[in-house]
CSV table of C-alpha atoms and ligand atoms in Angstrom, one decimal:
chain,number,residue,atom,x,y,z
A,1,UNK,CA,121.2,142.9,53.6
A,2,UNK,CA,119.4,146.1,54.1
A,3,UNK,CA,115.9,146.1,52.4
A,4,UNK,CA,114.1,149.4,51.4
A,5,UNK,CA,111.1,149.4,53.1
A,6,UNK,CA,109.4,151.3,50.1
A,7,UNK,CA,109.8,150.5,46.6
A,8,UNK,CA,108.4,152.9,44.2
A,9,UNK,CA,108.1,151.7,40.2
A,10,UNK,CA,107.3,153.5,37.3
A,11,UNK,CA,106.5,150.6,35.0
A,12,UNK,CA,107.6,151.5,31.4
A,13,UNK,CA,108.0,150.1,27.9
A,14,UNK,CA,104.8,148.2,27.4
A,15,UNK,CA,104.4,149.9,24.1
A,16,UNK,CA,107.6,149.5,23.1
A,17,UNK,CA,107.9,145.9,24.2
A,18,UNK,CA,104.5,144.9,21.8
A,19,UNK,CA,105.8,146.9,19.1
A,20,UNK,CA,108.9,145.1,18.5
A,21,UNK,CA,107.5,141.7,18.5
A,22,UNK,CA,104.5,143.2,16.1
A,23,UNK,CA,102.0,143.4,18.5
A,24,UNK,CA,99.7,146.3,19.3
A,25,UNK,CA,100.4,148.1,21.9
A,26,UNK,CA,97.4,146.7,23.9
A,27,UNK,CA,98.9,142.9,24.2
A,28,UNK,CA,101.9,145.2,25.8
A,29,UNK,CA,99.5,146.1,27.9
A,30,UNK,CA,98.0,143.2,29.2
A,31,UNK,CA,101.7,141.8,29.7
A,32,UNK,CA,102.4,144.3,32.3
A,33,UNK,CA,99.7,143.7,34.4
A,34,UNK,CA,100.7,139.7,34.0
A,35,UNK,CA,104.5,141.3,35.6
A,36,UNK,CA,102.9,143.9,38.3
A,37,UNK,CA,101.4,140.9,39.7
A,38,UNK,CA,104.5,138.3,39.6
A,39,UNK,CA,106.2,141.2,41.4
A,40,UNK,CA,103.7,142.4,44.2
A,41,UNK,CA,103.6,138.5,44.9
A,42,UNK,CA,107.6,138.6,45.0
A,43,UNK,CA,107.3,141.8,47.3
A,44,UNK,CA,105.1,140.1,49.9
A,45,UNK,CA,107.2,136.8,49.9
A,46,UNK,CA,110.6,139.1,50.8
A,47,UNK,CA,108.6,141.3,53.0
A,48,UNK,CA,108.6,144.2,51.5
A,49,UNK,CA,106.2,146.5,53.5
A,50,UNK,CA,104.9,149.4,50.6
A,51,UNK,CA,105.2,148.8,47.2
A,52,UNK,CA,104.1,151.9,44.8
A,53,UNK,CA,103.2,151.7,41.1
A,54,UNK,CA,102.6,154.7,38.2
A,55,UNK,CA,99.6,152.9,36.2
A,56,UNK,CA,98.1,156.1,34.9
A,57,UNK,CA,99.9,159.9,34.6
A,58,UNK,CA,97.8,162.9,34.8
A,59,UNK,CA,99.6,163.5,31.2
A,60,UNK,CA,98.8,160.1,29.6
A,61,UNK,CA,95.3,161.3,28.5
A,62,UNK,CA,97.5,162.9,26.2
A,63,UNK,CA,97.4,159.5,24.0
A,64,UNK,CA,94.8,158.3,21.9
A,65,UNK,CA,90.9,157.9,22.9
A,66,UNK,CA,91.7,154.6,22.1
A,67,UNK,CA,94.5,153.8,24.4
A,68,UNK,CA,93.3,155.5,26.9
A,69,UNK,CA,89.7,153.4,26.8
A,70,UNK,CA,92.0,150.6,26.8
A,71,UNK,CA,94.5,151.2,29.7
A,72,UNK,CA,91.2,152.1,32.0
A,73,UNK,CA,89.2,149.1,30.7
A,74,UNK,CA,92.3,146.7,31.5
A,75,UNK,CA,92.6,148.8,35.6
A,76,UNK,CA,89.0,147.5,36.2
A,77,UNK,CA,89.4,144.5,34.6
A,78,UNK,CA,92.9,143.3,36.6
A,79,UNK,CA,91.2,144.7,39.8
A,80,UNK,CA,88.3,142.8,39.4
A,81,UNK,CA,90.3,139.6,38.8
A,82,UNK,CA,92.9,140.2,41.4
A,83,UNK,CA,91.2,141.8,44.2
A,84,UNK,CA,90.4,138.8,46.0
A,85,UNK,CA,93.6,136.9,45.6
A,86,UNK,CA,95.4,140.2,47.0
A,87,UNK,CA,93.2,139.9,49.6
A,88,UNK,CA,94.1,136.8,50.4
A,89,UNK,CA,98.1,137.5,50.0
A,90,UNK,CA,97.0,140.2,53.3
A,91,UNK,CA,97.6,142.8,50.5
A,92,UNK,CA,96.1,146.3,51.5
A,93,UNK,CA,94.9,148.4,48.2
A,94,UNK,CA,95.0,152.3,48.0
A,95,UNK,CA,94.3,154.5,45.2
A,96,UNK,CA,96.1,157.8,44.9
A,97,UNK,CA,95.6,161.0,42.1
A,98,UNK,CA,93.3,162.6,40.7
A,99,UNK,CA,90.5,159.8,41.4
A,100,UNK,CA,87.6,162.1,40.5
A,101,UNK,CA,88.0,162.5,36.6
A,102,UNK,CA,87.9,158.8,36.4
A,103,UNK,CA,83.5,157.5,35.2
A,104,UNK,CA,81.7,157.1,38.4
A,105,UNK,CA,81.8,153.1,38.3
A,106,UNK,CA,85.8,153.3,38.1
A,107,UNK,CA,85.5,155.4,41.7
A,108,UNK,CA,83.2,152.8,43.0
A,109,UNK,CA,85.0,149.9,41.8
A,110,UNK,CA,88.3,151.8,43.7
A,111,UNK,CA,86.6,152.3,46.5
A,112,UNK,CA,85.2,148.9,47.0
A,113,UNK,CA,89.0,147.6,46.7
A,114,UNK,CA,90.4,149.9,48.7
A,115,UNK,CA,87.5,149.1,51.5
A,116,UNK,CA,87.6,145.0,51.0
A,117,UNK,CA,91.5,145.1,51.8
A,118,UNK,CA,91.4,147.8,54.1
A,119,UNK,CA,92.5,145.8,57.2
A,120,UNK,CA,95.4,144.0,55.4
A,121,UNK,CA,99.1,144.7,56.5
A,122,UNK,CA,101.4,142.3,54.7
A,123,UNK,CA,101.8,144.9,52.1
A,124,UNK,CA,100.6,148.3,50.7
A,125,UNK,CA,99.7,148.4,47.3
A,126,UNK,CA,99.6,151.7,46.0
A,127,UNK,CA,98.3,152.8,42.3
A,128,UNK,CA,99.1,156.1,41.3
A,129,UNK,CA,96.4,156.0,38.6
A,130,UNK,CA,95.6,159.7,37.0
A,131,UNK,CA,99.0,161.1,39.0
A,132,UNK,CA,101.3,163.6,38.8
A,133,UNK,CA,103.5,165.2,41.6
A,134,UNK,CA,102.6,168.4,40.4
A,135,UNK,CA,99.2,168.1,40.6
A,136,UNK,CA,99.8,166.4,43.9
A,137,UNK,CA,101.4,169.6,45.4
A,138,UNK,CA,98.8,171.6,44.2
A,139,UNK,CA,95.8,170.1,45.8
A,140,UNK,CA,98.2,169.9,49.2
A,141,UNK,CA,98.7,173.4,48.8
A,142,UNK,CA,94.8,174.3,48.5
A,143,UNK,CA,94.2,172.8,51.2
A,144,UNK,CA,96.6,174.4,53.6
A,145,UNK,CA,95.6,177.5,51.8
A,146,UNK,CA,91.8,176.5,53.1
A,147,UNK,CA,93.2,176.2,56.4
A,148,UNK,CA,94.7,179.6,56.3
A,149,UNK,CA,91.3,181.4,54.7
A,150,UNK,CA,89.3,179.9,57.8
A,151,UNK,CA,91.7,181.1,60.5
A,152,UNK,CA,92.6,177.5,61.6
A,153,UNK,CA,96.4,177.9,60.2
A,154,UNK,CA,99.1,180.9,60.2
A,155,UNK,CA,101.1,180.7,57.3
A,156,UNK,CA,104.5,180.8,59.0
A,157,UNK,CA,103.5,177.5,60.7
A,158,UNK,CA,103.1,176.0,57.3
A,159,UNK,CA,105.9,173.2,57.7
A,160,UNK,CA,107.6,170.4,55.9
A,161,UNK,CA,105.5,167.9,57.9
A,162,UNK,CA,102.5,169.7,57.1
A,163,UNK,CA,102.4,169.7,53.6
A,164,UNK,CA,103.8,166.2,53.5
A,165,UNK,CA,100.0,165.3,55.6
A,166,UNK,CA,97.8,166.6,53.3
A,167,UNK,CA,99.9,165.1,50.2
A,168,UNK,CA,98.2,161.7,48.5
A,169,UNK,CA,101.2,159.3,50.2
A,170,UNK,CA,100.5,160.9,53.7
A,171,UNK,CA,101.4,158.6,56.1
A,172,UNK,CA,103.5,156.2,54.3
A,173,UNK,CA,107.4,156.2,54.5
A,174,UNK,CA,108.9,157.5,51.1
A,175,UNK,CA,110.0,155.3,49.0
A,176,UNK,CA,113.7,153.7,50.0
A,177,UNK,CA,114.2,152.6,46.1
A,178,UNK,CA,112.7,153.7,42.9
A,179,UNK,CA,113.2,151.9,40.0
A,180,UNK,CA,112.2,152.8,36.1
A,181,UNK,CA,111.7,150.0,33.5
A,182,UNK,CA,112.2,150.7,30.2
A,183,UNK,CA,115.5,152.4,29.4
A,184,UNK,CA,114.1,155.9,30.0
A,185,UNK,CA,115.7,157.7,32.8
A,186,UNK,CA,113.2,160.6,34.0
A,187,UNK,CA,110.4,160.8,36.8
A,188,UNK,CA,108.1,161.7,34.3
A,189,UNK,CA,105.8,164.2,37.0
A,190,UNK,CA,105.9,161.4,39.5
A,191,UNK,CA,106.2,161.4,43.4
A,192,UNK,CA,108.1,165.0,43.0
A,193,UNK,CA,108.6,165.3,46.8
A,194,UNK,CA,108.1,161.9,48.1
A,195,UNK,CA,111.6,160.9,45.7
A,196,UNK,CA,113.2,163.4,47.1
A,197,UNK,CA,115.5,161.2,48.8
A,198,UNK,CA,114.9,158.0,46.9
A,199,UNK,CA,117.8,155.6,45.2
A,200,UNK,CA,117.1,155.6,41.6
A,201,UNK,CA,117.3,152.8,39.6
A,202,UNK,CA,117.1,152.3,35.6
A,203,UNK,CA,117.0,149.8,33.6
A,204,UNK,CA,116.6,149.0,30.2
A,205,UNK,CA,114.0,145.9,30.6
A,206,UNK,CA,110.7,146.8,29.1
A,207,UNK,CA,108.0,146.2,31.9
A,208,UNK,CA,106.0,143.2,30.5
A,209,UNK,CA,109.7,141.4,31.1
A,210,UNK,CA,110.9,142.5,34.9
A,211,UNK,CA,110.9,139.7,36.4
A,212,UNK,CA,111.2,138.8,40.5
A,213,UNK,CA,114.8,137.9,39.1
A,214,UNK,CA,115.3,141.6,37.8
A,215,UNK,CA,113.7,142.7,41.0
A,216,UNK,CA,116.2,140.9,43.4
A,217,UNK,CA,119.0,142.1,41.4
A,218,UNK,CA,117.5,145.3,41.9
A,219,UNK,CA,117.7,144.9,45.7
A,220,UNK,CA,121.1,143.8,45.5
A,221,UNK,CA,121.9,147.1,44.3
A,222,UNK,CA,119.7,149.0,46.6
A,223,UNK,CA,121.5,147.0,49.7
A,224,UNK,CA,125.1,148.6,48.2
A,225,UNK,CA,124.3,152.1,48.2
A,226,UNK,CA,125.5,154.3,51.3
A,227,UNK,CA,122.5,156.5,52.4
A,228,UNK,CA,123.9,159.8,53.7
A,229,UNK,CA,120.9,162.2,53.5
A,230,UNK,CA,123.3,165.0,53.4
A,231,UNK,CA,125.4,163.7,55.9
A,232,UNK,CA,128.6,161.7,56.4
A,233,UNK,CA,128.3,158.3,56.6
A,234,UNK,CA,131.8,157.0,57.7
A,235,UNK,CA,133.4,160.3,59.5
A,236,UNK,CA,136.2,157.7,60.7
A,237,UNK,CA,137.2,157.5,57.7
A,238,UNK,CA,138.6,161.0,57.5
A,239,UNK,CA,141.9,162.4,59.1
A,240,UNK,CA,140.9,164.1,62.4
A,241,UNK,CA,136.7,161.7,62.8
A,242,UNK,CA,136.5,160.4,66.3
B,1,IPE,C1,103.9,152.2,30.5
B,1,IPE,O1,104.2,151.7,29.2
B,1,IPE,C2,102.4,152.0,30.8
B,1,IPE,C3,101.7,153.3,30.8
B,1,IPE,C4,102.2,154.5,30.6
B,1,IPE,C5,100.3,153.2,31.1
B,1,IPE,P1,104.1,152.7,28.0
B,1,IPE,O2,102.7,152.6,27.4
B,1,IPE,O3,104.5,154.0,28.3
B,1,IPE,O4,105.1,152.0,27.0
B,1,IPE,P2,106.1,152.7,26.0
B,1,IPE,O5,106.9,153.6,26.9
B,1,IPE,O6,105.4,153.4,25.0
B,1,IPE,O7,107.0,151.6,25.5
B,2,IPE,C1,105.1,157.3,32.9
B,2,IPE,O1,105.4,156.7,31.7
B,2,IPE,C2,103.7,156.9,33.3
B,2,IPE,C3,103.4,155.5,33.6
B,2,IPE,C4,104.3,154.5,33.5
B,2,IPE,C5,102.1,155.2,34.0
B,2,IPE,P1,105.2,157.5,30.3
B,2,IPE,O2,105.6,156.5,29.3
B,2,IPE,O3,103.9,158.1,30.3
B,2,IPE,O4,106.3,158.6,30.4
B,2,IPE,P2,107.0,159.5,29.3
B,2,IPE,O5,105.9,160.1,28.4
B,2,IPE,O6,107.9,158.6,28.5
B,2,IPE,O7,107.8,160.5,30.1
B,3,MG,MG1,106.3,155.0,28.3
């Protein structure tokens, strides 16, 4: 069964999931980080090689002081409690965004997760944690535009590949399946160019319930789609394909 190597997740309905069972949305919250991790640990037992997770939009500062506190409070919380059990699951951390707006202890405590896992290859966790694909592009484009002002770069040489090296996933293959929780079906300013070619999956399961079980079935789908990147797949099967 083909297996995407890259599985991208926008992890949705948390709020929604709390509300209807009277809850605030905090305990929705805490629920989802209870499902990220049932599903990184499914993603390392099926050898999944990069698994990428929205945790924080550029745009969810939007929501209330208090939210917000909450949702940053319960990042360095889970890494603090998790970071040495990924660790031992050979689970390699990175951070992408907008890292710098974040209080000075939430960059260290990043950094000192992204350096304690660093080695690891059993899996890539990536956190997109104050994202957005916009922004993304943006700061790739400064810095090719940096290039240029110095006289290291000529702007007709400004490729595909280029950009994609000074974007936040450099590096890492783009993401074979993407799936949103939640019943929404939008990307919501996420991986803009890295989806580009991406199989999209929605369902309507709020996050805090998406289990391994989901996940597989997920998979499943994934390993029935034809990938044709804008070619044709099975040319025999028209009149005149050698
Ligand atoms: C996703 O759940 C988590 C974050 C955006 C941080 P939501 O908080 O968006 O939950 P809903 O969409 O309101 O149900
Ligand atoms: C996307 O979900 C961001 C994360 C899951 C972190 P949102 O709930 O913020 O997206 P919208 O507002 O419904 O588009
Ligand atoms: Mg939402």
């Amino acid at each position: 069964m083909a297996q995407p190597a890259h599985i991208s997740i926008i992890m949705d309905g948390n709020g929604r999931w709390a509300t209807q069972r009277g809850l605030p949305r905090a305990a929705g919250h805490r629920e989802g980080v209870r499902a990220l991790r049932a599903i990184v640990e499914h993603c390392v037992r099926v050898g999944v090689g990069t698994l990428s997770v929205f945790a924080f939009s550029s745009e969810n500062w939007n929501r209330p002081r208090d939210e917000v506190g909450l949702l940053l409070d319960l990042f360095v919380s889970a890494l603090n409690d998790q970071v040495e059990a990924l660790h031992a699951h050979g689970v390699r951390l990175r951070f992408i965004g907008n890292l710098g707006a974040f209080p000075e202890s939430l960059q260290q405590t990043l950094l000192d997760a992204e350096r304690r896992t660093g080695a690891n290859s059993t899996l890539l966790l990536a956190v997109a944690a104050n994202y957005g694909g916009r922004w993304d592009l943006v700061q790739a484009c400064r810095s090719l535009a940096r290039q240029v002002q110095c006289g290291a770069l000529r702007p007709e040489h400004v490729d595909e590949q280029m950009l994609g090296a000074q974007l936040t996933l450099a590096g890492v293959p783009p993401p074979d399946l993407f799936i949103r929780t939640g019943g929404e079906q939008r990307i919501s300013n996420y991986l803009l160019w890295d989806l580009a070619y991406s199989e999209l999956y929605f369902n309507d399961v709020p996050w805090p319930e998406f289990t391994p079980a989901h996940l597989d079935r997920a998979l499943e789908w994934y390993a029935r789609r034809e990938r044709r990147f804008g070619g044709l797949a099975n040319v025999q099967d028209f009149p005149g394909g050698d």
